[in-house]
Short mmCIF file of C-alpha atoms in Angstrom, two decimals:
data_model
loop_
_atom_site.label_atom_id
_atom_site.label_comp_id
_atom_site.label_asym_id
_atom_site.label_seq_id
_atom_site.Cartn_x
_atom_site.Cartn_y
_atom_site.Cartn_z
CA UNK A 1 102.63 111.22 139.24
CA UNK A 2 102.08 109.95 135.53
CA UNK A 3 102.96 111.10 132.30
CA UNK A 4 100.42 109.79 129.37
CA UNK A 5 102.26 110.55 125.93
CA UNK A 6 99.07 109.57 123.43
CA UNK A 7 99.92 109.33 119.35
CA UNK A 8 100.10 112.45 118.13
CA UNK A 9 98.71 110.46 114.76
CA UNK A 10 95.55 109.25 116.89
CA UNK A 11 95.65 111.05 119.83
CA UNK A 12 92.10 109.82 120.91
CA UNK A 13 93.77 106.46 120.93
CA UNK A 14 94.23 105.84 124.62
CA UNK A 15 96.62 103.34 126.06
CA UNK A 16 94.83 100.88 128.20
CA UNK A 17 96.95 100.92 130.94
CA UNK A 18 96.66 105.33 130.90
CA UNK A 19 92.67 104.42 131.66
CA UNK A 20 93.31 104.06 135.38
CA UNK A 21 94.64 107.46 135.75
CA UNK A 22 92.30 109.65 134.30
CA UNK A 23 89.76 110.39 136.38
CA UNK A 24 91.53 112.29 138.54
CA UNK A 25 93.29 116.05 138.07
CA UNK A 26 94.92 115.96 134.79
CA UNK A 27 97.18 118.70 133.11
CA UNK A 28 97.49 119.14 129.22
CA UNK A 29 100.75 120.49 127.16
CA UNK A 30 99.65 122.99 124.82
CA UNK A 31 99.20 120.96 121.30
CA UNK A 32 97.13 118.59 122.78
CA UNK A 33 93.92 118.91 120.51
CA UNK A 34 90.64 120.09 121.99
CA UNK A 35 88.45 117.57 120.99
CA UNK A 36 90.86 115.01 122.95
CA UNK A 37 90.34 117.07 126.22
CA UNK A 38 86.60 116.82 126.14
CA UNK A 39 86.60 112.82 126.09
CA UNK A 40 88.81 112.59 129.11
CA UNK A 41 86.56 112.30 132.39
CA UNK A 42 89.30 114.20 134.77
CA UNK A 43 89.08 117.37 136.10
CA UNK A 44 91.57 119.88 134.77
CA UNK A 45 93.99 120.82 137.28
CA UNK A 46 96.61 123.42 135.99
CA UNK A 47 97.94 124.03 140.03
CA UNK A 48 97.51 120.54 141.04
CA UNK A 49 101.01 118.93 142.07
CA UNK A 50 99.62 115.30 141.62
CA UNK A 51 97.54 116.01 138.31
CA UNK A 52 98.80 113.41 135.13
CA UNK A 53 99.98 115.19 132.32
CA UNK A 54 98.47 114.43 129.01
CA UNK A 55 100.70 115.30 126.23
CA UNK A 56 101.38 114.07 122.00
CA UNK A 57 104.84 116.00 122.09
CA UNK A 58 107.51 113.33 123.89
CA UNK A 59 110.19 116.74 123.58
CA UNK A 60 107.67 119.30 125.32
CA UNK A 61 109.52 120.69 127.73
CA UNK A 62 107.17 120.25 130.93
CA UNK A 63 107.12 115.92 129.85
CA UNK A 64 111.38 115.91 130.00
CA UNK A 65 110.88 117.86 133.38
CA UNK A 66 108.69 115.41 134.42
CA UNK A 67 110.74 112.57 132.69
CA UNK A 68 113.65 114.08 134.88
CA UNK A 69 111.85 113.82 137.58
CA UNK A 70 111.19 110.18 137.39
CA UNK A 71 107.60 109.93 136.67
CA UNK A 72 105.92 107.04 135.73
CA UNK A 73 105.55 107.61 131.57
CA UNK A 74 102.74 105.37 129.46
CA UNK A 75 103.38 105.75 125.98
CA UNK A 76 100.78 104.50 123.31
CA UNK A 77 102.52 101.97 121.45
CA UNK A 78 103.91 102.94 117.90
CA UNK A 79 102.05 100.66 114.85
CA UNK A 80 103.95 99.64 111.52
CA UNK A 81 104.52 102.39 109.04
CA UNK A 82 104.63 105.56 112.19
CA UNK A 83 108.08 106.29 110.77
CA UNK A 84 106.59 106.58 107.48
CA UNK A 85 103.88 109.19 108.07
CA UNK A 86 106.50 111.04 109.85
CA UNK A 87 109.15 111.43 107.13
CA UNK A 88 105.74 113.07 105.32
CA UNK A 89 105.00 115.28 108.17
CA UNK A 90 108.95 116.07 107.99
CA UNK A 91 108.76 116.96 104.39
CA UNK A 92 105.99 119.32 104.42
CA UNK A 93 107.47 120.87 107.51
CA UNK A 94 110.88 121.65 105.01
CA UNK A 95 108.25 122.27 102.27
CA UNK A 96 106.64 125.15 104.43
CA UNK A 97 109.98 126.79 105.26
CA UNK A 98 109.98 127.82 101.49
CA UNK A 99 113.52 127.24 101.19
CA UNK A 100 115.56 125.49 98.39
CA UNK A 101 113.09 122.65 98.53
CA UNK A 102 110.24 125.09 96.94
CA UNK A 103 112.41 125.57 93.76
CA UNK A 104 112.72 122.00 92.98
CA UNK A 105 110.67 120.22 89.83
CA UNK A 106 110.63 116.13 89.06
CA UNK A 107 112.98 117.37 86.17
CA UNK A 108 115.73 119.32 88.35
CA UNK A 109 115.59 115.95 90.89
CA UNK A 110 116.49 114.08 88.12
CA UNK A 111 119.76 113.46 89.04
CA UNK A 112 119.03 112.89 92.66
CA UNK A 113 116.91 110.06 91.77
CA UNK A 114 119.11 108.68 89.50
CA UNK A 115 122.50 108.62 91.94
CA UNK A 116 120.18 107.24 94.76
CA UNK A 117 119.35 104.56 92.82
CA UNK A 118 122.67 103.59 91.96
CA UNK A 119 124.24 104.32 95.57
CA UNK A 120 121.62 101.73 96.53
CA UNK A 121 122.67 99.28 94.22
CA UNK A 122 126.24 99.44 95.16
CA UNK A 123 125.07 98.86 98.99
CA UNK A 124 123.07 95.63 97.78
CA UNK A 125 125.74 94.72 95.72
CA UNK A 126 128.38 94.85 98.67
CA UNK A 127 125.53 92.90 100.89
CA UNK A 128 125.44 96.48 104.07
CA UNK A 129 122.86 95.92 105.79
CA UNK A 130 123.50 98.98 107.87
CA UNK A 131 124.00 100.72 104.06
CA UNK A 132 120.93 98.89 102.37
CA UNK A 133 118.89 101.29 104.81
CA UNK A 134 120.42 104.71 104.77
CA UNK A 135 120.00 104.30 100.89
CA UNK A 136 116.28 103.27 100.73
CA UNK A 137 115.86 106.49 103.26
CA UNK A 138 117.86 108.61 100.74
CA UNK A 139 115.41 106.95 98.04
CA UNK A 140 112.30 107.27 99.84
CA UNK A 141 113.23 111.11 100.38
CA UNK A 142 113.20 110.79 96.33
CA UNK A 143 109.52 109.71 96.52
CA UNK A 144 108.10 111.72 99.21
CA UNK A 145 109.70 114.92 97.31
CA UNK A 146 108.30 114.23 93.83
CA UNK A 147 104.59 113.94 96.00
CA UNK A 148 105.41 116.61 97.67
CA UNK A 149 105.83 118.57 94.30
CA UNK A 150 102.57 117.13 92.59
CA UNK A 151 100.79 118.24 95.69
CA UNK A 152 101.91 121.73 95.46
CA UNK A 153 100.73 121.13 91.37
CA UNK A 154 97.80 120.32 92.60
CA UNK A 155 98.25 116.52 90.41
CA UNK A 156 98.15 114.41 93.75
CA UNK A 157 99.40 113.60 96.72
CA UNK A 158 101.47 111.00 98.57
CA UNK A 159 98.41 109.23 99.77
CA UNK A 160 97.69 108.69 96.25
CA UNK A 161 100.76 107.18 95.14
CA UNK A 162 100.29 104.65 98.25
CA UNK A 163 96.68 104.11 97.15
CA UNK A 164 98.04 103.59 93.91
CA UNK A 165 100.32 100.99 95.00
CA UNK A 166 98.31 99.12 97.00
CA UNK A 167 95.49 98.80 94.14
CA UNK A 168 98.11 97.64 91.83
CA UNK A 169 99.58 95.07 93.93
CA UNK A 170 96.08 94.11 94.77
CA UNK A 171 94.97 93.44 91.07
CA UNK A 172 98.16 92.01 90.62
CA UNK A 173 98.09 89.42 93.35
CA UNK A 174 94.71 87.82 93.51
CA UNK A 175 95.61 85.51 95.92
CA UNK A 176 95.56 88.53 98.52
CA UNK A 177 92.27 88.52 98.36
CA UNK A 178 91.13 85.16 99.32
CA UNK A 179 92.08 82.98 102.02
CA UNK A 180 95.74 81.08 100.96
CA UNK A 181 97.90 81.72 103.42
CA UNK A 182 101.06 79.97 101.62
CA UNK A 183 103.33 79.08 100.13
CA UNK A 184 102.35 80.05 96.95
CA UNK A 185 103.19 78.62 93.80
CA UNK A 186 105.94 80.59 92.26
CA UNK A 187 105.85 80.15 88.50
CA UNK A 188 101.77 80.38 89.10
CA UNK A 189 102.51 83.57 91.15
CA UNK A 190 104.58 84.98 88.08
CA UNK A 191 101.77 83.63 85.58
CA UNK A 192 99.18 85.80 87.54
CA UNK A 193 101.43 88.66 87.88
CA UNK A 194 101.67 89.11 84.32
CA UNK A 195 97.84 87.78 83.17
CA UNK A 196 96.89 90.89 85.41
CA UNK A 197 99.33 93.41 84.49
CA UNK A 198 98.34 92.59 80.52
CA UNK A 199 94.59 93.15 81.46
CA UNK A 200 95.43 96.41 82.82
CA UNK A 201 98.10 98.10 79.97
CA UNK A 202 96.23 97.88 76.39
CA UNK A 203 99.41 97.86 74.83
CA UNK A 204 99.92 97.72 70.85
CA UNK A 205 103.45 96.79 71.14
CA UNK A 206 105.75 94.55 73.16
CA UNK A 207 108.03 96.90 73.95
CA UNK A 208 106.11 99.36 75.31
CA UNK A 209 105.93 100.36 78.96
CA UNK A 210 109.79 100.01 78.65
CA UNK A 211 111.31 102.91 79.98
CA UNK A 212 114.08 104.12 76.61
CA UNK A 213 115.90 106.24 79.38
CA UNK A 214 117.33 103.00 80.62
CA UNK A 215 121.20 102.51 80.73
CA UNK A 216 121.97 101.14 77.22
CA UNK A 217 122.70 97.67 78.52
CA UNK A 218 119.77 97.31 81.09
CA UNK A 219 118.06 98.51 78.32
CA UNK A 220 118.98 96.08 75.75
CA UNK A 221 118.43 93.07 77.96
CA UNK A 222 114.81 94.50 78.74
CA UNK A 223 114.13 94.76 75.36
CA UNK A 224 115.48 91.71 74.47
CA UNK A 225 113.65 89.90 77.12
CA UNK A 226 110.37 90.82 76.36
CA UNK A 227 110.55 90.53 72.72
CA UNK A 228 111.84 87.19 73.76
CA UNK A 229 108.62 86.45 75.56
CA UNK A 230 106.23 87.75 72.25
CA UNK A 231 108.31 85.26 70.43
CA UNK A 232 110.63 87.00 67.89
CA UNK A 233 112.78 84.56 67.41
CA UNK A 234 116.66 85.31 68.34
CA UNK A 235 118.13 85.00 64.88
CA UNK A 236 116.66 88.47 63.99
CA UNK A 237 118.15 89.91 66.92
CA UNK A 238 121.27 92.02 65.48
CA UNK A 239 124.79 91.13 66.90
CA UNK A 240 125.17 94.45 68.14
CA UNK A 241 122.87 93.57 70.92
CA UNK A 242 124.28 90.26 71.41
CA UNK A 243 127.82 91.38 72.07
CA UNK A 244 128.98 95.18 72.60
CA UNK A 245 133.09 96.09 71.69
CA UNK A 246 134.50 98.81 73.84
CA UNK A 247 136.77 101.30 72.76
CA UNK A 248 136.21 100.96 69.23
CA UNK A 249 134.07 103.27 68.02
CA UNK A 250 133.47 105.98 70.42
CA UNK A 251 131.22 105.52 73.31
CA UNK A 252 130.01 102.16 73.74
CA UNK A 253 126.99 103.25 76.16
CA UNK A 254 125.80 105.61 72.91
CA UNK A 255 126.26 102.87 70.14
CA UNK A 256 124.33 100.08 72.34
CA UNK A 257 121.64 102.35 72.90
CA UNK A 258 121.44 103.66 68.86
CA UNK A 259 121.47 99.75 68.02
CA UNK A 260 118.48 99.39 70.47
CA UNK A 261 116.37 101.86 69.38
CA UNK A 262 117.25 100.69 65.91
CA UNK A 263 115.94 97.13 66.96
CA UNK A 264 112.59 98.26 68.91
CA UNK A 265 111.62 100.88 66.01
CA UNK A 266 112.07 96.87 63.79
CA UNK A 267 109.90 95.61 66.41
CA UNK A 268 107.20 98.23 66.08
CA UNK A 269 107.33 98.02 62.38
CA UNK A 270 107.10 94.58 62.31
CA UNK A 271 103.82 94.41 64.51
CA UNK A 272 102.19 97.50 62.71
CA UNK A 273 102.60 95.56 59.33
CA UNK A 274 101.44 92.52 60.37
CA UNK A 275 98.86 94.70 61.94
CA UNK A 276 97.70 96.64 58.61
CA UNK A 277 97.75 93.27 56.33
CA UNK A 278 95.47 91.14 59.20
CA UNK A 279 93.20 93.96 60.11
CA UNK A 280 93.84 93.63 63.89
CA UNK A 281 96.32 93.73 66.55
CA UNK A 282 97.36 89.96 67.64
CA UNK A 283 100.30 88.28 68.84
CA UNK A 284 103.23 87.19 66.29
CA UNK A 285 104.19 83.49 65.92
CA UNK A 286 108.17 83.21 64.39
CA UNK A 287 106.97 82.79 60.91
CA UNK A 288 105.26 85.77 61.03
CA UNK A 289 108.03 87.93 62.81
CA UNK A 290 110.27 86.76 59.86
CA UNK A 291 107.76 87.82 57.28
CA UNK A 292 107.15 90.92 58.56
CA UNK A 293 110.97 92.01 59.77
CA UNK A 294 111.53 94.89 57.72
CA UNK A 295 114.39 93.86 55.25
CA UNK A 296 115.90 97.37 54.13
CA UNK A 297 116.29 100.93 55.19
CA UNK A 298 113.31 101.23 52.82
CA UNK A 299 110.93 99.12 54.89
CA UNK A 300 111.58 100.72 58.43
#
């Protein structure tokens, strides 16, 4: 006697090697779906001793008694990313139980997110393999919990955060899309990267898309690199973000970040003056960052 466990994901996927034993009597556990029943050519057989059973539960309780039994099992093979619709099928299964889960916004996860995060960087930083993974679970959780929310919201779902994904990297990465196969180019790689991502954010400013809620000095070096890259030169670039003193005047983490906001809302003045004189929003060359750099408290 055979046991045929099909994909409860594609359950009118059926294993090649399962195609032998199907035309005989065949028994069904209870979730398997209707529509799968009709395309198999055996004859049901509820009484018969010898009939397969045809299940998409592995822990139904007649396939361990057969399991026990030492039946022959064929099990449709499991594809990349299985795991991954199952953590969503787990989540809306704690979602329905209306428990603590239901209660939950993105603003009260907050600090979930944010300790993940940082539990995962200690794990890179200490090179766990084994650790690596539990925290990407722990931070996946984070993702599939926030969907799970803007589902409820009725904003979107998970599938569109993949989609999402996917059309980003796509844009992104042109050279998905044709036929190199590798290696790539790196510095042409990070050229594209960017070319794209600049077609795709109209932005009036360098420094936006940077996320302020940044740790102060993550913070400062993002905002340093990318005014870096729209060529304000480094001398106007305050000391205060080129060195930080501890224990001098209060909280270092809270100074950083007031001297960073202090340099961006510079940065944003700079480009909307330049902007009003020329008539248009263009790139800066050094001359021009200097020119426009507001020069007192009156200019900013």
């Amino acid at each position: 006697m055979t046991v045929i466990l099909l994909d409860p994901l594609r359950p009118t996927l059926v294993p090649l090697e399962a195609v032998e034993f199907l035309g005989g009597p065949v028994q069904y556990t209870v979730e398997v779906p209707v529509s799968v029943r009709w395309r198999i050519p055996g004859t049901l057989a509820p009484d018969a001793v010898d009939a397969v059973l045809i299940s998409t539960d592995p822990r139904s309780e007649a396939v361990l008694a057969r399991i026990s039994n030492g039946e022959n099992v064929i099990a449709a093979p499991s594809l990349p990313g299985d795991a991954l619709l199952e953590a969503v099928d787990v989540m809306d299964r704690l979602w329905g139980f209306g428990g603590w889960e239901v209660t939950q916004s993105h603003d009260s996860l907050r600090p979930y997110l944010l300790e993940e995060t940082y539990e995962l960087l200690d794990a890179i930083g200490r090179s766990d393999a084994a650790e690596i993974k539990e925290e990407l679970g722990d931070l996946l959780l984070q993702v599939l919990f926030h969907s799970r929310i803007a589902q409820a919201a009725g904003d979107f779902v998970v599938d569109d955060v993949a989609a999402t994904l996917v059309a980003k990297l796509s844009h992104r990465s042109p050279h998905l899309d044709d036929t190199m196969v590798g290696p790539i180019d790196v510095a042409a790689q990070e050229k594209a990267w960017e070319n794209q991502k600049a077609s795709e954010k109209a932005r009036r400013s360098c420094v936006d898309g940077i996320a302020m809620a940044l740790p102060a000095l993550a913070l400062a070096e993002k905002v340093r690199s990318r005014s870096a890259k729209a060529g304000l030169p480094d001398d106007l670039v305050p000391e205060t973000l080129k060195r930080v003193e501890i224990g001098l005047y209060g909280s270092a983490e809270e100074e950083l970040r007031k001297a960073v906001l202090a340099f961006v809302a510079d940065i944003r003045a700079a480009e909307d003056a330049a902007e009003a004189e020329r008539g248009e929003r263009r790139a800066l060359f050094a001359k021009q960052w200097h020119r426009f750099w507001p020069t007192s408290e009156q200019n900013r």
